[in-house]
Each structure stands twice: as structure tokens, then as C-alpha cells.
Amino acid sequence: MTIDKKTDRAQFATKLGVIATTVGSAVGLGNIWRFPYEAGSNGGGAFMLCYIFFIFVIGVPVICAEFMMGRGTRSNILGAYRKLSPNGKWYIAGYMGILASVVILSFYSVVAGWTLEYFTQSLLGGMEMSSASEYHEEFSNFSTDGVRPVVWTIVFLVVNYVILARGVTKGIEKMSNILMPLLFLLLLIFCINSLTLDKASAGLAFLFHPDFSKITPGMLLSAMGQAFFSLSLGLGCMTTYASYFSDKTRLGRSAVITAGLDTLVAMLAGVIIFPAVFSFGMSPQAGPTLVFEVLPAIFHSLPGGMVWSSLFFFLLVLASLTSTISMSEISIAFMVEEKGMKRRTATHVNTLIAMVFGTLCALSFGPLADVRIFGMTFFNAFDYLSSNILLPLGGMIASVFVGWFVDRKFIREQMTDSGTIRFRALGLIVFCLRYIAPTGIALVFLNSIGVL
Ligand code: TRP
């Protein structure tokens, strides 16, 4: 990022910088941890199909809406709503996004903490076990422990804090620009390995052969929530990042590239996990713990397993950091620009809140497992509330706002870089924002509470 002299705001220096950072935000635990477990719990192929539908039919237009709001106003999410509608009440949606971003950061950091534990254990040789069931036991011992998961959550949040407060995000971005292709390469290698496992075809059938009887209201809601979560969409993350784009960034193309690469990584993760799940005799329905039980068993079966394991978990921590930086940036940009706080203070506030909520989430697998909100543990409730409700709701508000209330001229200017490029899909994007996205999201909501 460089500082723009006219506006005194940061700006991404290069085209690659824009793509790498938005993809860096999108690709993370959402693809490698959350997608496989959601797909596994929701029937596999049918989930995958609905997920891809939501990504391209609702996700891409909503990314465009968030991009337009951010680059057109050069503001945080609250400022963007306020600038585009000075007398309206739309900005309340901005507050909702800021709240959701801190909630997501909390439970996300717990999973990033698990990743840190697995990274260090792989390095120290504590992951050498003999069977898949031992890995299962190992993970349940670790996650129900009252101390270790909390410590790792806090360690992760401290690392996130240091990067943000020191303003060294540039360093992390550069590093991840180099290392993310390496993560991609590793995923490809693991895919090939998984395809050679003896029950690979059962795993692939599970993921790619949709069983339409599995399409239920709850599953549709989960697939939609997963699409929003994976694209970092619905709470102003893409708005905040787009406020740092240059005037020449092609918004439509960036949206499609981000969605395409993000989906590709999720699919690779699925192709790695499910053949292994079936070959090692595990259950695809294990929930949030699935990937942490299956991956170590895969690494164990490879020659030089612990080297693969350390490298992979290290890269996953980095991928998580580029996502948590983007989440944190939503509330930090808000506190700095709207509340006049110092960046360092804003970063403190963001981190402390996440530490408190994160601790509750980390303990909810063990000592606090019996504390329930709507029948769910803290971790599951926070995840469900933010991913399945707040994100799609935020996306719905953004699409109605841009589709119906924002000046058409503004939309055209943003999508064509002030008339310097042609953007043929303009009419289609506006149509999706006006009709398809809001009604689609509303239908899934109504359906899931049993109204339809
Ligand atoms: N998309 C990221 C992932 O898949 C997580 C993420 C980053 C996110 N920023 C977000 C999710 C904003 C929701 C909202 O890991």
C-alpha cells in the first residue's frame, strides 16, 4: 500500500496487490476448515452445488456492490453508507457489520489457535501416532483442555495485533504473496495423494454426486452462509478493502477472480478431505473438528509426514492472518475514521474484545460445553449467528441499497472506471442486485424458519 497524496489515504500500489489482498482476505480457514465440515455435515454434493450457485449468482453481484460502496466513497463501511445516504438510516447496517466482524474474529482465532498448536506439535514431533482413531482422540483431548486452546487463541490474537498496530501489514502481504502460491501447490500435491487412496472414489462421489433429497431449508441456509463467509462478504470487509483500491482497479474483474480462486481452493480442500475420510473409516459429519482429525492422518501416511504437516499448518496460519487482518480492519477503520481514535488504541479495543469472546469460544469445547445459547455452545452460536444470519442480512441490505437507492450514474462510473473501460455485464449486475440477491436471500431465510 502507498499513501495517496490527494486524499491522504492508503492505496494499493499494484494491480497484483489488489487481487492478492482481496484473495488473501477471502482464502483462509473458511475454505480449508469450514467448507469441508459444512459440506460433510450437510450431505456433500448437494451442498456443494448450492454453495457454488450462491457464490456466483448472489456472491459476485454483492462483492461488486461492496466494492462500489468502498471505492466510490473511500470510506469505512459506516462512512460509506453515510456518504451515499446522508439522511437515511442505512448506516445502522454498518454497525451490524462491525459487530459481526468482532464476533467472527473471536471464533476464527480459536481455530487459528488450533492451527498454531498443530504447527508446533508437528515441528516438535508430537504428532507421530499410529492410527486415525488416535488422531481423533488426540484432538478431542486437546480441544477439551481448559488451558491450551485458550493460550493459542490469545497467542494468535497477539500476533494479529502486532501486525496491525505496527502497520506492518505490508510485510505480511508481501510474504503471503510469495507463500500463498506455495500453499496452493501443497494443496495440489495433497489432492493427488488423496486421489490414490483406496476409497477415493467414494469420497469423490460424496462431494460431486448431488443427492437432491439432501436439499433441506437448513442446508440451503448453511450453503448461503458458507458462500458469504468464504467470500468475506456481508459486513463491509470488501467495502473497507475497496476503499484502498486505485481509480483504475477493474471492480467486476476483481470480483470474478476473487470468487473463482476462492471456490477453487475450497474444492481442492474437499478433494483432499473426503477421499481420506472414507478411506480411514471416519465420519464426514464430525463438525468443526473434522479437518483437524483427518489432515494429521493424511500427513502421517505420507513419507516425511511431519515436514509436510509443519509446512502446511504454517502456511494455514499465514492464510488465516491475511483473513483476520481484513476482519480487524473493518472495526479499526471505523474507530479511526468515525470516532477519531488513534490507530493503536483502536487496535487494542478490537483485540481485547476478541480475546474475551475468543476465550469463551475456546472453552466451549471443554469446560463450558454445557453453557448453551439457543441450544448451541458459544462457539457454534457465534458461528451460526454471524455466518448464517448477519452476513446474508448485511449482503441483502447492501444489494438493496446499491440496487435501488444509489444513483445509477454512480454505479456506472464505478463499474466502468469513470467510463474508461467497457463493462458489458452492468445491466446483469444491477438486475441481480435489485431482484435476484434480495429475494434469493429472503427466500432462504423464510424457508429456514419454516414460513415457506
Ligand atoms: N473469508 C475468510 C475465510 O474464508 C474469512 C473472512 C475474512 C471473513 N474476512 C471476513 C468472513 C469478513 C466474513 C466476513 O477464511
Tab-separated table of C-alpha atoms and ligand atoms in Angstrom:
chain	number	residue	atom	x	y	z
A	1	MET	CA	0.000	0.000	0.000
A	2	THR	CA	1.103	3.557	-0.648
A	3	ILE	CA	-0.366	6.835	0.554
A	4	ASP	CA	-2.422	8.779	-1.980
A	5	LYS	CA	-1.322	12.426	-1.815
A	6	LYS	CA	-4.692	13.887	-2.742
A	7	THR	CA	-6.769	12.018	-0.187
A	8	ASP	CA	-4.091	11.059	2.307
A	9	ARG	CA	-5.475	7.547	2.477
A	10	ALA	CA	-3.615	4.345	1.868
A	11	GLN	CA	-3.849	2.800	-1.557
A	12	PHE	CA	-2.739	-0.488	-3.057
A	13	ALA	CA	0.287	0.090	-5.232
A	14	THR	CA	-0.210	-2.520	-7.926
A	15	LYS	CA	-2.879	-4.469	-9.699
A	16	LEU	CA	-1.468	-7.681	-8.315
A	17	GLY	CA	-1.568	-6.124	-4.846
A	18	VAL	CA	-5.311	-5.612	-5.147
A	19	ILE	CA	-6.047	-9.151	-6.225
A	20	ALA	CA	-3.598	-10.709	-3.804
A	21	THR	CA	-5.038	-8.831	-0.843
A	22	THR	CA	-8.700	-9.475	-1.606
A	23	VAL	CA	-7.949	-13.113	-2.352
A	24	GLY	CA	-5.848	-13.148	0.835
A	25	SER	CA	-8.893	-11.995	2.763
A	26	ALA	CA	-11.200	-14.491	1.095
A	27	VAL	CA	-8.968	-17.556	1.231
A	28	GLY	CA	-8.430	-18.842	4.733
A	29	LEU	CA	-9.881	-21.214	7.275
A	30	GLY	CA	-13.241	-20.663	5.608
A	31	ASN	CA	-12.070	-22.696	2.637
A	32	ILE	CA	-9.875	-25.288	4.262
A	33	TRP	CA	-11.597	-25.843	7.617
A	34	ARG	CA	-15.181	-24.569	7.331
A	35	PHE	CA	-16.099	-25.669	3.808
A	36	PRO	CA	-15.249	-29.373	4.286
A	37	TYR	CA	-17.004	-29.614	7.639
A	38	GLU	CA	-20.132	-27.817	6.412
A	39	ALA	CA	-20.220	-29.911	3.247
A	40	GLY	CA	-19.671	-33.055	5.324
A	41	SER	CA	-22.475	-32.237	7.755
A	42	ASN	CA	-24.894	-31.215	5.023
A	43	GLY	CA	-24.820	-34.130	2.639
A	44	GLY	CA	-21.827	-33.409	0.371
A	45	GLY	CA	-22.679	-32.989	-3.315
A	46	ALA	CA	-25.996	-31.222	-2.912
A	47	PHE	CA	-24.378	-28.731	-0.546
A	48	MET	CA	-21.529	-28.144	-2.974
A	49	LEU	CA	-23.920	-27.444	-5.828
A	50	CYS	CA	-25.985	-24.952	-3.837
A	51	TYR	CA	-22.831	-23.339	-2.481
A	52	ILE	CA	-21.474	-22.705	-5.987
A	53	PHE	CA	-24.843	-21.360	-7.072
A	54	PHE	CA	-24.864	-18.883	-4.177
A	55	ILE	CA	-21.244	-17.850	-4.831
A	56	PHE	CA	-21.830	-16.864	-8.431
A	57	VAL	CA	-25.465	-15.758	-8.502
A	58	ILE	CA	-25.568	-13.841	-5.239
A	59	GLY	CA	-21.926	-13.567	-4.117
A	60	VAL	CA	-20.381	-11.949	-7.181
A	61	PRO	CA	-23.017	-9.182	-7.528
A	62	VAL	CA	-22.808	-8.462	-3.790
A	63	ILE	CA	-18.976	-8.248	-3.960
A	64	CYS	CA	-19.458	-5.699	-6.753
A	65	ALA	CA	-21.891	-3.749	-4.549
A	66	GLU	CA	-19.412	-3.705	-1.664
A	67	PHE	CA	-16.561	-2.731	-3.993
A	68	MET	CA	-18.584	0.163	-5.438
A	69	MET	CA	-19.507	1.437	-1.988
A	70	GLY	CA	-15.916	1.317	-0.789
A	71	ARG	CA	-14.078	2.738	-3.750
A	72	GLY	CA	-16.780	5.270	-4.579
A	73	THR	CA	-16.735	6.787	-1.097
A	74	ARG	CA	-13.208	5.938	0.038
A	75	SER	CA	-14.628	5.179	3.476
A	76	ASN	CA	-15.105	2.520	6.075
A	77	ILE	CA	-18.456	0.706	5.985
A	78	LEU	CA	-20.299	3.176	8.215
A	79	GLY	CA	-18.902	6.205	6.385
A	80	ALA	CA	-19.806	4.616	3.041
A	81	TYR	CA	-23.499	4.315	3.977
A	82	ARG	CA	-23.483	7.813	5.466
A	83	LYS	CA	-21.849	9.446	2.441
A	84	LEU	CA	-24.169	7.768	-0.030
A	85	SER	CA	-27.290	8.415	2.034
A	86	PRO	CA	-26.637	11.298	4.440
A	87	ASN	CA	-30.191	11.418	5.806
A	88	GLY	CA	-31.063	7.728	5.701
A	89	LYS	CA	-30.825	5.097	8.398
A	90	TRP	CA	-28.772	2.701	6.271
A	91	TYR	CA	-25.703	3.275	8.382
A	92	ILE	CA	-27.251	1.046	11.070
A	93	ALA	CA	-26.298	-1.866	8.785
A	94	GLY	CA	-22.737	-0.606	9.098
A	95	TYR	CA	-22.879	-1.045	12.877
A	96	MET	CA	-24.207	-4.551	12.401
A	97	GLY	CA	-21.223	-5.355	10.173
A	98	ILE	CA	-18.773	-4.005	12.713
A	99	LEU	CA	-20.328	-6.093	15.487
A	100	ALA	CA	-20.289	-9.209	13.322
A	101	SER	CA	-16.653	-8.668	12.373
A	102	VAL	CA	-15.561	-8.837	16.019
A	103	VAL	CA	-17.710	-11.915	16.670
A	104	ILE	CA	-16.211	-13.692	13.666
A	105	LEU	CA	-12.694	-12.678	14.659
A	106	SER	CA	-13.285	-14.337	18.057
A	107	PHE	CA	-14.203	-17.820	16.939
A	108	TYR	CA	-11.918	-17.648	13.911
A	109	SER	CA	-8.976	-17.044	16.245
A	110	VAL	CA	-9.838	-20.208	18.167
A	111	VAL	CA	-9.475	-22.293	15.008
A	112	ALA	CA	-6.334	-20.377	14.037
A	113	GLY	CA	-5.102	-21.253	17.539
A	114	TRP	CA	-5.719	-24.958	16.875
A	115	THR	CA	-3.664	-24.498	13.703
A	116	LEU	CA	-0.823	-22.988	15.729
A	117	GLU	CA	-0.913	-25.943	18.130
A	118	TYR	CA	-0.765	-28.392	15.230
A	119	PHE	CA	2.063	-26.456	13.632
A	120	THR	CA	4.185	-26.521	16.779
A	121	GLN	CA	3.324	-30.137	17.557
A	122	SER	CA	4.345	-31.172	14.043
A	123	LEU	CA	7.646	-29.349	14.461
A	124	LEU	CA	8.308	-30.857	17.868
A	125	GLY	CA	7.393	-34.341	16.747
A	126	GLY	CA	4.308	-34.627	18.962
A	127	MET	CA	2.101	-35.684	16.080
A	128	GLU	CA	3.527	-39.100	15.398
A	129	MET	CA	0.698	-41.534	16.048
A	130	SER	CA	-0.208	-44.871	14.650
A	131	SER	CA	-3.868	-44.752	13.658
A	132	ALA	CA	-6.653	-42.441	12.615
A	133	SER	CA	-8.507	-43.099	15.855
A	134	GLU	CA	-5.505	-41.898	17.836
A	135	TYR	CA	-5.611	-38.621	15.937
A	136	HIS	CA	-9.264	-38.362	16.797
A	137	GLU	CA	-8.527	-38.900	20.455
A	138	GLU	CA	-5.601	-36.514	20.410
A	139	PHE	CA	-7.747	-33.729	19.027
A	140	SER	CA	-10.542	-34.262	21.489
A	141	ASN	CA	-8.055	-34.247	24.389
A	142	PHE	CA	-6.566	-31.030	23.124
A	143	SER	CA	-9.786	-29.182	22.291
A	144	THR	CA	-11.494	-30.054	25.575
A	145	ASP	CA	-8.471	-28.961	27.598
A	146	GLY	CA	-9.222	-25.832	29.643
A	147	VAL	CA	-5.899	-24.117	29.026
A	148	ARG	CA	-4.054	-24.882	25.786
A	149	PRO	CA	-6.730	-23.778	23.289
A	150	VAL	CA	-7.192	-20.519	25.220
A	151	VAL	CA	-3.461	-19.848	25.253
A	152	TRP	CA	-3.184	-20.435	21.497
A	153	THR	CA	-6.205	-18.226	20.768
A	154	ILE	CA	-4.564	-15.417	22.701
A	155	VAL	CA	-1.179	-16.004	21.074
A	156	PHE	CA	-2.796	-15.790	17.660
A	157	LEU	CA	-4.622	-12.572	18.549
A	158	VAL	CA	-1.373	-11.067	19.846
A	159	VAL	CA	0.365	-11.844	16.542
A	160	ASN	CA	-2.590	-10.313	14.688
A	161	TYR	CA	-2.380	-7.288	16.999
A	162	VAL	CA	1.347	-6.755	16.489
A	163	ILE	CA	0.974	-6.852	12.709
A	164	LEU	CA	-1.905	-4.374	12.763
A	165	ALA	CA	-0.568	-1.993	15.389
A	166	ARG	CA	2.897	-1.770	13.900
A	167	GLY	CA	1.358	-1.149	10.497
A	168	VAL	CA	3.430	-3.985	9.073
A	169	THR	CA	0.522	-5.390	7.107
A	170	LYS	CA	2.570	-4.577	4.036
A	171	GLY	CA	5.238	-7.032	5.128
A	172	ILE	CA	2.697	-9.763	5.740
A	173	GLU	CA	1.049	-9.079	2.420
A	174	LYS	CA	4.361	-9.340	0.593
A	175	MET	CA	5.206	-12.517	2.415
A	176	SER	CA	1.844	-14.055	1.684
A	177	ASN	CA	2.029	-13.035	-1.972
A	178	ILE	CA	5.001	-15.342	-2.180
A	179	LEU	CA	3.821	-18.062	0.170
A	180	MET	CA	0.184	-18.407	-0.879
A	181	PRO	CA	1.115	-19.919	-4.245
A	182	LEU	CA	3.138	-22.404	-2.208
A	183	LEU	CA	0.035	-23.263	-0.162
A	184	PHE	CA	-1.803	-23.776	-3.420
A	185	LEU	CA	0.929	-26.092	-4.659
A	186	LEU	CA	0.814	-28.092	-1.431
A	187	LEU	CA	-2.941	-28.436	-1.769
A	188	LEU	CA	-2.472	-29.778	-5.291
A	189	ILE	CA	0.059	-32.337	-4.080
A	190	PHE	CA	-2.245	-33.474	-1.260
A	191	CYS	CA	-5.097	-33.728	-3.748
A	192	ILE	CA	-3.126	-36.104	-5.921
A	193	ASN	CA	-2.218	-38.119	-2.852
A	194	SER	CA	-5.856	-38.312	-1.736
A	195	LEU	CA	-6.908	-39.484	-5.186
A	196	THR	CA	-4.659	-42.523	-4.794
A	197	LEU	CA	-6.280	-43.646	-1.525
A	198	ASP	CA	-8.288	-46.866	-1.720
A	199	LYS	CA	-11.727	-45.348	-1.102
A	200	ALA	CA	-11.040	-42.181	-3.122
A	201	SER	CA	-13.972	-42.772	-5.424
A	202	ALA	CA	-16.423	-42.962	-2.504
A	203	GLY	CA	-15.087	-39.619	-1.267
A	204	LEU	CA	-15.373	-38.006	-4.679
A	205	ALA	CA	-18.868	-39.381	-5.155
A	206	PHE	CA	-19.853	-37.917	-1.799
A	207	LEU	CA	-18.618	-34.485	-2.848
A	208	PHE	CA	-19.617	-34.379	-6.503
A	209	HIS	CA	-22.735	-36.518	-6.858
A	210	PRO	CA	-25.575	-34.459	-5.513
A	211	ASP	CA	-28.264	-36.353	-3.680
A	212	PHE	CA	-31.179	-33.968	-4.166
A	213	SER	CA	-33.093	-35.385	-1.238
A	214	LYS	CA	-30.448	-33.703	0.925
A	215	ILE	CA	-31.645	-30.234	-0.093
A	216	THR	CA	-33.406	-29.003	3.025
A	217	PRO	CA	-34.171	-25.477	4.279
A	218	GLY	CA	-31.410	-25.706	6.879
A	219	MET	CA	-28.899	-26.921	4.324
A	220	LEU	CA	-29.717	-24.043	1.953
A	221	LEU	CA	-29.153	-21.583	4.775
A	222	SER	CA	-25.807	-23.188	5.596
A	223	ALA	CA	-24.698	-23.164	1.947
A	224	MET	CA	-25.619	-19.495	1.658
A	225	GLY	CA	-23.868	-18.659	4.937
A	226	GLN	CA	-20.773	-20.525	3.782
A	227	ALA	CA	-20.736	-18.604	0.477
A	228	PHE	CA	-20.837	-15.281	2.337
A	229	PHE	CA	-18.278	-16.381	4.914
A	230	SER	CA	-15.852	-17.669	2.348
A	231	LEU	CA	-16.054	-14.502	0.233
A	232	SER	CA	-15.583	-12.259	3.321
A	233	LEU	CA	-18.899	-10.757	2.374
A	234	GLY	CA	-21.785	-9.050	4.131
A	235	LEU	CA	-20.161	-6.970	6.806
A	236	GLY	CA	-18.144	-4.414	4.921
A	237	CYS	CA	-14.816	-6.191	4.655
A	238	MET	CA	-14.727	-5.842	0.884
A	239	THR	CA	-16.028	-2.267	1.230
A	240	THR	CA	-13.142	-1.398	3.512
A	241	TYR	CA	-10.568	-3.024	1.224
A	242	ALA	CA	-12.061	-1.423	-1.888
A	243	SER	CA	-11.687	1.972	-0.239
A	244	TYR	CA	-7.945	1.418	-0.734
A	245	PHE	CA	-8.286	0.434	-4.441
A	246	SER	CA	-6.991	2.788	-7.124
A	247	ASP	CA	-9.297	4.500	-9.610
A	248	LYS	CA	-8.140	2.038	-12.241
A	249	THR	CA	-8.945	-1.201	-10.437
A	250	ARG	CA	-11.488	-3.087	-12.518
A	251	LEU	CA	-14.130	-3.955	-9.976
A	252	GLY	CA	-16.060	-6.540	-11.996
A	253	ARG	CA	-12.988	-8.464	-12.977
A	254	SER	CA	-11.555	-8.380	-9.459
A	255	ALA	CA	-14.853	-9.727	-8.099
A	256	VAL	CA	-14.893	-12.662	-10.525
A	257	ILE	CA	-11.226	-13.528	-9.944
A	258	THR	CA	-11.680	-13.423	-6.169
A	259	ALA	CA	-14.778	-15.637	-6.294
A	260	GLY	CA	-13.150	-18.063	-8.754
A	261	LEU	CA	-9.918	-18.575	-6.825
A	262	ASP	CA	-11.749	-18.809	-3.522
A	263	THR	CA	-14.057	-21.520	-4.831
A	264	LEU	CA	-11.142	-23.381	-6.360
A	265	VAL	CA	-9.339	-23.555	-3.014
A	266	ALA	CA	-12.488	-24.796	-1.257
A	267	MET	CA	-12.900	-27.514	-3.875
A	268	LEU	CA	-9.287	-28.592	-3.535
A	269	ALA	CA	-9.787	-28.837	0.221
A	270	GLY	CA	-12.858	-31.000	-0.368
A	271	VAL	CA	-10.954	-33.286	-2.738
A	272	ILE	CA	-8.235	-33.703	-0.117
A	273	ILE	CA	-10.522	-34.347	2.836
A	274	PHE	CA	-13.344	-36.626	1.623
A	275	PRO	CA	-11.360	-39.429	-0.016
A	276	ALA	CA	-9.363	-39.575	3.216
A	277	VAL	CA	-12.481	-39.527	5.406
A	278	PHE	CA	-13.838	-42.593	3.623
A	279	SER	CA	-10.506	-44.394	3.306
A	280	PHE	CA	-9.663	-44.002	7.008
A	281	GLY	CA	-13.155	-45.021	8.078
A	282	MET	CA	-14.073	-41.651	9.605
A	283	SER	CA	-17.424	-39.872	9.574
A	284	PRO	CA	-17.932	-36.840	7.306
A	285	GLN	CA	-20.334	-35.431	9.877
A	286	ALA	CA	-17.822	-34.731	12.621
A	287	GLY	CA	-18.456	-30.971	12.504
A	288	PRO	CA	-15.887	-28.255	13.287
A	289	THR	CA	-13.289	-30.791	14.390
A	290	LEU	CA	-13.351	-32.782	11.114
A	291	VAL	CA	-10.354	-31.293	9.329
A	292	PHE	CA	-8.132	-31.387	12.409
A	293	GLU	CA	-8.699	-35.111	12.732
A	294	VAL	CA	-8.377	-36.000	9.057
A	295	LEU	CA	-5.405	-33.887	7.971
A	296	PRO	CA	-2.896	-35.243	10.500
A	297	ALA	CA	-3.877	-38.780	9.499
A	298	ILE	CA	-3.221	-37.871	5.844
A	299	PHE	CA	0.172	-36.356	6.655
A	300	HIS	CA	1.052	-39.356	8.737
A	301	SER	CA	0.515	-41.633	5.729
A	302	LEU	CA	2.957	-39.596	3.592
A	303	PRO	CA	6.708	-40.177	3.602
A	304	GLY	CA	8.316	-37.361	5.615
A	305	GLY	CA	4.863	-36.682	7.059
A	306	MET	CA	5.846	-34.223	9.763
A	307	VAL	CA	7.688	-31.980	7.302
A	308	TRP	CA	4.529	-31.729	5.190
A	309	SER	CA	2.488	-31.222	8.284
A	310	SER	CA	4.605	-28.380	9.712
A	311	LEU	CA	4.789	-26.640	6.362
A	312	PHE	CA	1.070	-26.933	5.737
A	313	PHE	CA	-0.040	-25.726	9.175
A	314	PHE	CA	2.448	-22.853	8.983
A	315	LEU	CA	1.006	-21.713	5.652
A	316	LEU	CA	-2.506	-22.112	7.032
A	317	VAL	CA	-1.639	-19.805	9.925
A	318	LEU	CA	-0.439	-17.223	7.389
A	319	ALA	CA	-3.591	-17.617	5.305
A	320	SER	CA	-5.618	-17.120	8.489
A	321	LEU	CA	-3.665	-13.979	9.333
A	322	THR	CA	-4.397	-12.342	5.983
A	323	SER	CA	-8.078	-13.031	6.703
A	324	THR	CA	-8.098	-11.819	10.322
A	325	ILE	CA	-6.224	-8.669	9.306
A	326	SER	CA	-9.047	-7.912	6.871
A	327	MET	CA	-11.691	-8.607	9.533
A	328	SER	CA	-9.935	-6.420	12.083
A	329	GLU	CA	-9.539	-3.630	9.555
A	330	ILE	CA	-13.344	-3.179	9.424
A	331	SER	CA	-13.657	-2.083	13.034
A	332	ILE	CA	-10.272	-0.348	13.153
A	333	ALA	CA	-11.045	1.809	10.080
A	334	PHE	CA	-14.394	2.618	11.707
A	335	MET	CA	-12.907	3.609	15.083
A	336	VAL	CA	-10.154	5.693	13.463
A	337	GLU	CA	-12.232	7.438	10.803
A	338	GLU	CA	-15.567	7.823	12.571
A	339	LYS	CA	-14.582	8.041	16.224
A	340	GLY	CA	-11.259	9.833	15.855
A	341	MET	CA	-9.346	7.174	17.816
A	342	LYS	CA	-5.650	6.568	17.364
A	343	ARG	CA	-4.905	3.508	15.274
A	344	ARG	CA	-3.085	1.880	18.147
A	345	THR	CA	-5.979	2.402	20.575
A	346	ALA	CA	-8.468	1.100	18.037
A	347	THR	CA	-6.333	-1.997	17.565
A	348	HIS	CA	-6.250	-2.512	21.349
A	349	VAL	CA	-10.026	-2.345	21.595
A	350	ASN	CA	-10.529	-4.739	18.686
A	351	THR	CA	-8.051	-7.251	20.123
A	352	LEU	CA	-9.300	-7.116	23.709
A	353	ILE	CA	-12.924	-7.743	22.747
A	354	ALA	CA	-11.869	-10.635	20.524
A	355	MET	CA	-9.775	-12.070	23.368
A	356	VAL	CA	-12.743	-12.127	25.752
A	357	PHE	CA	-15.171	-13.653	23.244
A	358	GLY	CA	-12.437	-15.884	21.845
A	359	THR	CA	-11.749	-17.332	25.312
A	360	LEU	CA	-15.447	-18.192	25.720
A	361	CYS	CA	-15.404	-19.902	22.324
A	362	ALA	CA	-12.165	-21.775	23.055
A	363	LEU	CA	-13.577	-23.089	26.337
A	364	SER	CA	-16.867	-24.095	24.789
A	365	PHE	CA	-15.411	-27.400	23.590
A	366	GLY	CA	-14.423	-28.342	27.128
A	367	PRO	CA	-15.225	-26.665	30.479
A	368	LEU	CA	-18.030	-24.507	29.050
A	369	ALA	CA	-19.533	-27.188	26.817
A	370	ASP	CA	-22.751	-27.189	28.827
A	371	VAL	CA	-23.381	-23.468	28.589
A	372	ARG	CA	-25.877	-23.154	25.762
A	373	ILE	CA	-27.341	-20.253	23.781
A	374	PHE	CA	-30.402	-21.403	21.783
A	375	GLY	CA	-29.162	-24.921	22.409
A	376	MET	CA	-25.719	-24.216	20.939
A	377	THR	CA	-22.290	-23.814	22.549
A	378	PHE	CA	-20.707	-20.343	22.462
A	379	PHE	CA	-18.561	-21.349	19.516
A	380	ASN	CA	-21.421	-22.772	17.460
A	381	ALA	CA	-23.795	-19.961	18.386
A	382	PHE	CA	-21.315	-17.243	17.412
A	383	ASP	CA	-20.532	-19.004	14.157
A	384	TYR	CA	-24.180	-19.674	13.312
A	385	LEU	CA	-25.406	-16.204	14.248
A	386	SER	CA	-22.752	-14.363	12.281
A	387	SER	CA	-22.313	-16.620	9.259
A	388	ASN	CA	-25.860	-17.760	8.642
A	389	ILE	CA	-27.766	-14.661	9.770
A	390	LEU	CA	-25.720	-11.466	9.978
A	391	LEU	CA	-23.628	-11.941	6.831
A	392	PRO	CA	-26.519	-12.739	4.453
A	393	LEU	CA	-28.582	-9.976	6.078
A	394	GLY	CA	-25.735	-7.488	5.583
A	395	GLY	CA	-25.399	-8.651	1.972
A	396	MET	CA	-29.113	-8.248	1.410
A	397	ILE	CA	-29.064	-4.691	2.755
A	398	ALA	CA	-26.021	-3.793	0.623
A	399	SER	CA	-27.649	-5.181	-2.519
A	400	VAL	CA	-30.965	-3.386	-1.939
A	401	PHE	CA	-29.077	-0.198	-1.110
A	402	VAL	CA	-26.886	-0.221	-4.213
A	403	GLY	CA	-29.560	-1.717	-6.492
A	404	TRP	CA	-32.438	0.581	-5.558
A	405	PHE	CA	-31.213	3.657	-3.721
A	406	VAL	CA	-27.830	4.571	-5.092
A	407	ASP	CA	-27.714	6.766	-8.179
A	408	ARG	CA	-27.401	4.737	-11.405
A	409	LYS	CA	-24.689	7.137	-12.570
A	410	PHE	CA	-22.581	6.246	-9.541
A	411	ILE	CA	-22.899	2.542	-10.341
A	412	ARG	CA	-21.957	3.078	-13.971
A	413	GLU	CA	-18.960	5.201	-13.037
A	414	GLN	CA	-17.682	2.674	-10.562
A	415	MET	CA	-18.118	-0.376	-12.765
A	416	THR	CA	-16.587	1.327	-15.842
A	417	ASP	CA	-13.800	3.181	-14.017
A	418	SER	CA	-15.458	6.507	-14.896
A	419	GLY	CA	-16.181	5.436	-18.460
A	420	THR	CA	-12.634	4.369	-19.313
A	421	ILE	CA	-13.444	0.686	-19.729
A	422	ARG	CA	-16.435	-1.180	-21.100
A	423	PHE	CA	-18.336	-3.308	-18.678
A	424	ARG	CA	-20.865	-5.403	-20.528
A	425	ALA	CA	-22.401	-7.090	-17.518
A	426	LEU	CA	-23.556	-3.834	-15.928
A	427	GLY	CA	-27.254	-4.488	-16.598
A	428	LEU	CA	-26.924	-8.041	-15.320
A	429	ILE	CA	-25.215	-6.973	-12.098
A	430	VAL	CA	-27.860	-4.323	-11.434
A	431	PHE	CA	-30.618	-6.850	-12.142
A	432	CYS	CA	-29.077	-9.315	-9.683
A	433	LEU	CA	-28.667	-6.614	-7.048
A	434	ARG	CA	-32.222	-5.369	-7.453
A	435	TYR	CA	-34.106	-8.628	-7.740
A	436	ILE	CA	-32.153	-11.861	-7.507
A	437	ALA	CA	-29.942	-11.292	-4.452
A	438	PRO	CA	-32.547	-9.740	-2.111
A	439	THR	CA	-35.329	-12.173	-2.991
A	440	GLY	CA	-32.955	-15.145	-3.004
A	441	ILE	CA	-31.641	-14.314	0.468
A	442	ALA	CA	-35.142	-13.536	1.782
A	443	LEU	CA	-36.487	-16.839	0.448
A	444	VAL	CA	-33.724	-18.833	2.092
A	445	PHE	CA	-34.335	-17.025	5.398
A	446	LEU	CA	-38.109	-17.514	5.318
A	447	ASN	CA	-37.698	-21.093	4.249
A	448	SER	CA	-35.316	-21.850	7.101
A	449	ILE	CA	-37.663	-20.510	9.780
A	450	GLY	CA	-40.451	-22.571	8.279
A	451	VAL	CA	-42.555	-19.746	6.828
A	452	LEU	CA	-42.328	-21.066	3.279
B	1	TRP	N1	-13.248	-15.356	4.057
B	1	TRP	C1	-12.336	-15.693	5.098
B	1	TRP	C2	-12.106	-17.194	5.065
B	1	TRP	O1	-12.648	-17.855	4.245
B	1	TRP	C3	-12.804	-15.236	6.451
B	1	TRP	C4	-13.117	-13.781	6.472
B	1	TRP	C5	-12.227	-12.765	6.317
B	1	TRP	C6	-14.389	-13.208	6.645
B	1	TRP	N2	-12.893	-11.559	6.384
B	1	TRP	C7	-14.206	-11.814	6.585
B	1	TRP	C8	-15.645	-13.756	6.819
B	1	TRP	C9	-15.297	-10.980	6.682
B	1	TRP	C10	-16.708	-12.912	6.935
B	1	TRP	C11	-16.553	-11.533	6.856
B	1	TRP	O2	-11.393	-17.715	5.841
